[in-house]
């Protein structure tokens, strides 16, 4: 990934298009390779299971916003935040809601922001729920270079 002002951001699809095309071919058709140990040819198929990125790279690859009010890839629009007027920054408090009921940290006001954490966090959305939200979304992908 390219950090800073030259980062691809919404143009990431252009950078990844050749990789995605090759991965589709490797999964659907495979490629004939020779196994020297077995002394025979076989069809190799491959898929991408994981990628290792930093937090901003996760936002770029996942297409989610990880700055400002929505800085949590899991919470999204429900990210608990507070704006600090004098330092002009967002801070992300209120994550003790994710702890189990009765957890001692929920009662530790002085350790955090002098408030009790009550209630629980919203349930993480399923893939079907996310699909329903985004099924009519139109994304203008990046321009080829």
Tab-separated table of C-alpha atoms in Angstrom:
chain	number	residue	atom	x	y	z
A	1	UNK	CA	0.000	0.000	0.000
A	2	UNK	CA	1.072	3.555	-0.566
A	3	UNK	CA	0.748	5.747	2.539
A	4	UNK	CA	0.127	9.473	2.653
A	5	UNK	CA	-1.334	11.819	0.057
A	6	UNK	CA	-0.553	9.446	-2.826
A	7	UNK	CA	-2.548	6.578	-1.272
A	8	UNK	CA	-4.920	4.924	-3.752
A	9	UNK	CA	-8.020	5.257	-1.486
A	10	UNK	CA	-11.039	4.693	-3.763
A	11	UNK	CA	-8.769	3.708	-6.648
A	12	UNK	CA	-7.669	0.541	-4.820
A	13	UNK	CA	-9.769	-1.553	-7.209
A	14	UNK	CA	-7.524	-0.472	-10.081
A	15	UNK	CA	-4.426	-1.611	-8.205
A	16	UNK	CA	-5.974	-4.927	-7.199
A	17	UNK	CA	-7.710	-5.757	-10.508
A	18	UNK	CA	-4.823	-7.903	-11.884
A	19	UNK	CA	-4.524	-9.817	-8.597
A	20	UNK	CA	-8.272	-10.442	-8.416
A	21	UNK	CA	-8.321	-11.635	-12.020
A	22	UNK	CA	-5.459	-14.060	-11.382
A	23	UNK	CA	-7.094	-15.347	-8.189
A	24	UNK	CA	-10.373	-15.980	-10.025
A	25	UNK	CA	-8.513	-17.947	-12.706
A	26	UNK	CA	-6.561	-19.927	-10.104
A	27	UNK	CA	-9.736	-20.849	-8.249
A	28	UNK	CA	-12.043	-21.603	-11.197
A	29	UNK	CA	-9.671	-23.251	-13.669
A	30	UNK	CA	-6.419	-23.798	-11.827
A	31	UNK	CA	-3.061	-24.190	-13.502
A	32	UNK	CA	-1.179	-27.327	-14.513
A	33	UNK	CA	2.015	-27.748	-12.503
A	34	UNK	CA	4.570	-30.505	-12.147
A	35	UNK	CA	5.195	-32.184	-8.781
A	36	UNK	CA	8.799	-33.377	-8.849
A	37	UNK	CA	8.350	-35.622	-5.800
A	38	UNK	CA	5.396	-37.509	-7.333
A	39	UNK	CA	6.780	-37.104	-10.885
A	40	UNK	CA	3.368	-36.154	-12.280
A	41	UNK	CA	1.307	-33.142	-13.289
A	42	UNK	CA	-1.648	-31.882	-11.260
A	43	UNK	CA	-4.048	-28.947	-11.283
A	44	UNK	CA	-3.145	-26.348	-8.695
A	45	UNK	CA	-6.017	-24.232	-7.387
A	46	UNK	CA	-5.580	-21.346	-4.949
A	47	UNK	CA	-7.551	-18.787	-2.975
A	48	UNK	CA	-6.763	-15.819	-0.768
A	49	UNK	CA	-7.891	-16.444	2.801
A	50	UNK	CA	-6.315	-13.620	4.774
A	51	UNK	CA	-4.417	-10.420	4.350
A	52	UNK	CA	-2.257	-8.709	6.926
A	53	UNK	CA	-2.652	-4.945	6.988
A	54	UNK	CA	-2.445	-2.069	9.374
A	55	UNK	CA	-5.655	-0.426	10.543
A	56	UNK	CA	-5.793	2.164	7.756
A	57	UNK	CA	-5.060	-0.535	5.174
A	58	UNK	CA	-7.998	-2.498	6.570
A	59	UNK	CA	-10.225	0.502	5.952
A	60	UNK	CA	-8.980	0.865	2.393
A	61	UNK	CA	-9.374	-2.817	1.524
A	62	UNK	CA	-12.673	-3.169	3.348
A	63	UNK	CA	-14.079	0.027	1.888
A	64	UNK	CA	-14.925	1.450	5.290
A	65	UNK	CA	-14.197	4.792	6.849
A	66	UNK	CA	-11.728	4.638	9.729
A	67	UNK	CA	-11.334	8.318	10.518
A	68	UNK	CA	-13.497	10.847	12.303
A	69	UNK	CA	-16.782	9.829	13.878
A	70	UNK	CA	-16.882	6.324	12.401
A	71	UNK	CA	-13.399	5.120	13.294
A	72	UNK	CA	-14.324	1.535	14.194
A	73	UNK	CA	-14.517	-1.046	11.415
A	74	UNK	CA	-16.882	-3.174	13.530
A	75	UNK	CA	-19.159	-0.453	14.977
A	76	UNK	CA	-19.376	1.742	11.857
A	77	UNK	CA	-22.131	4.317	12.336
A	78	UNK	CA	-22.587	3.216	15.954
A	79	UNK	CA	-19.028	4.112	17.007
A	80	UNK	CA	-19.174	5.802	20.420
A	81	UNK	CA	-17.162	9.015	20.173
A	82	UNK	CA	-16.765	12.394	21.787
A	83	UNK	CA	-15.384	15.577	20.187
A	84	UNK	CA	-12.720	17.362	22.218
A	85	UNK	CA	-13.288	21.021	21.459
A	86	UNK	CA	-9.911	22.407	22.523
A	87	UNK	CA	-7.703	19.721	21.000
A	88	UNK	CA	-10.032	19.414	17.993
A	89	UNK	CA	-9.968	15.621	17.946
A	90	UNK	CA	-12.359	12.724	18.253
A	91	UNK	CA	-11.881	10.326	21.150
A	92	UNK	CA	-13.502	6.934	21.312
A	93	UNK	CA	-14.923	6.205	24.719
A	94	UNK	CA	-17.865	4.003	25.570
A	95	UNK	CA	-16.312	0.747	24.469
A	96	UNK	CA	-16.734	-0.796	27.903
A	97	UNK	CA	-20.271	-1.630	26.720
A	98	UNK	CA	-18.730	-4.563	24.884
A	99	UNK	CA	-17.659	-6.156	28.162
A	100	UNK	CA	-19.835	-8.845	29.728
A	101	UNK	CA	-22.531	-7.716	32.174
A	102	UNK	CA	-21.107	-7.236	35.657
A	103	UNK	CA	-17.509	-6.775	34.470
A	104	UNK	CA	-15.617	-4.695	37.078
A	105	UNK	CA	-14.309	-2.213	34.466
A	106	UNK	CA	-17.867	-1.057	33.755
A	107	UNK	CA	-18.029	0.420	37.262
A	108	UNK	CA	-14.541	2.001	37.256
A	109	UNK	CA	-15.493	5.612	36.602
A	110	UNK	CA	-12.198	7.194	37.652
A	111	UNK	CA	-10.111	4.935	35.442
A	112	UNK	CA	-11.881	6.209	32.356
A	113	UNK	CA	-14.022	9.308	31.776
A	114	UNK	CA	-15.838	9.536	35.131
A	115	UNK	CA	-18.988	7.856	33.779
A	116	UNK	CA	-20.558	4.465	34.357
A	117	UNK	CA	-20.957	2.258	31.315
A	118	UNK	CA	-24.497	0.949	31.249
A	119	UNK	CA	-26.213	-1.203	28.693
A	120	UNK	CA	-24.583	-3.323	26.042
A	121	UNK	CA	-23.226	-2.685	22.579
A	122	UNK	CA	-25.260	-3.313	19.456
A	123	UNK	CA	-24.959	-6.762	17.978
A	124	UNK	CA	-22.518	-7.076	15.081
A	125	UNK	CA	-24.488	-7.246	11.834
A	126	UNK	CA	-24.616	-10.458	9.834
A	127	UNK	CA	-23.568	-10.638	6.201
A	128	UNK	CA	-27.234	-10.801	5.125
A	129	UNK	CA	-28.051	-7.623	7.082
A	130	UNK	CA	-25.095	-5.786	5.576
A	131	UNK	CA	-26.160	-6.973	2.116
A	132	UNK	CA	-29.665	-5.563	2.614
A	133	UNK	CA	-28.218	-2.196	3.594
A	134	UNK	CA	-25.773	-2.054	0.674
A	135	UNK	CA	-27.620	-3.855	-2.133
A	136	UNK	CA	-28.641	-0.605	-3.873
A	137	UNK	CA	-25.373	1.236	-3.160
A	138	UNK	CA	-23.548	2.451	-6.263
A	139	UNK	CA	-19.814	2.909	-5.920
A	140	UNK	CA	-17.845	4.921	-8.445
A	141	UNK	CA	-14.653	2.969	-8.626
A	142	UNK	CA	-11.287	4.553	-9.279
A	143	UNK	CA	-10.068	5.543	-12.689
A	144	UNK	CA	-7.441	3.412	-14.483
A	145	UNK	CA	-4.045	5.057	-14.740
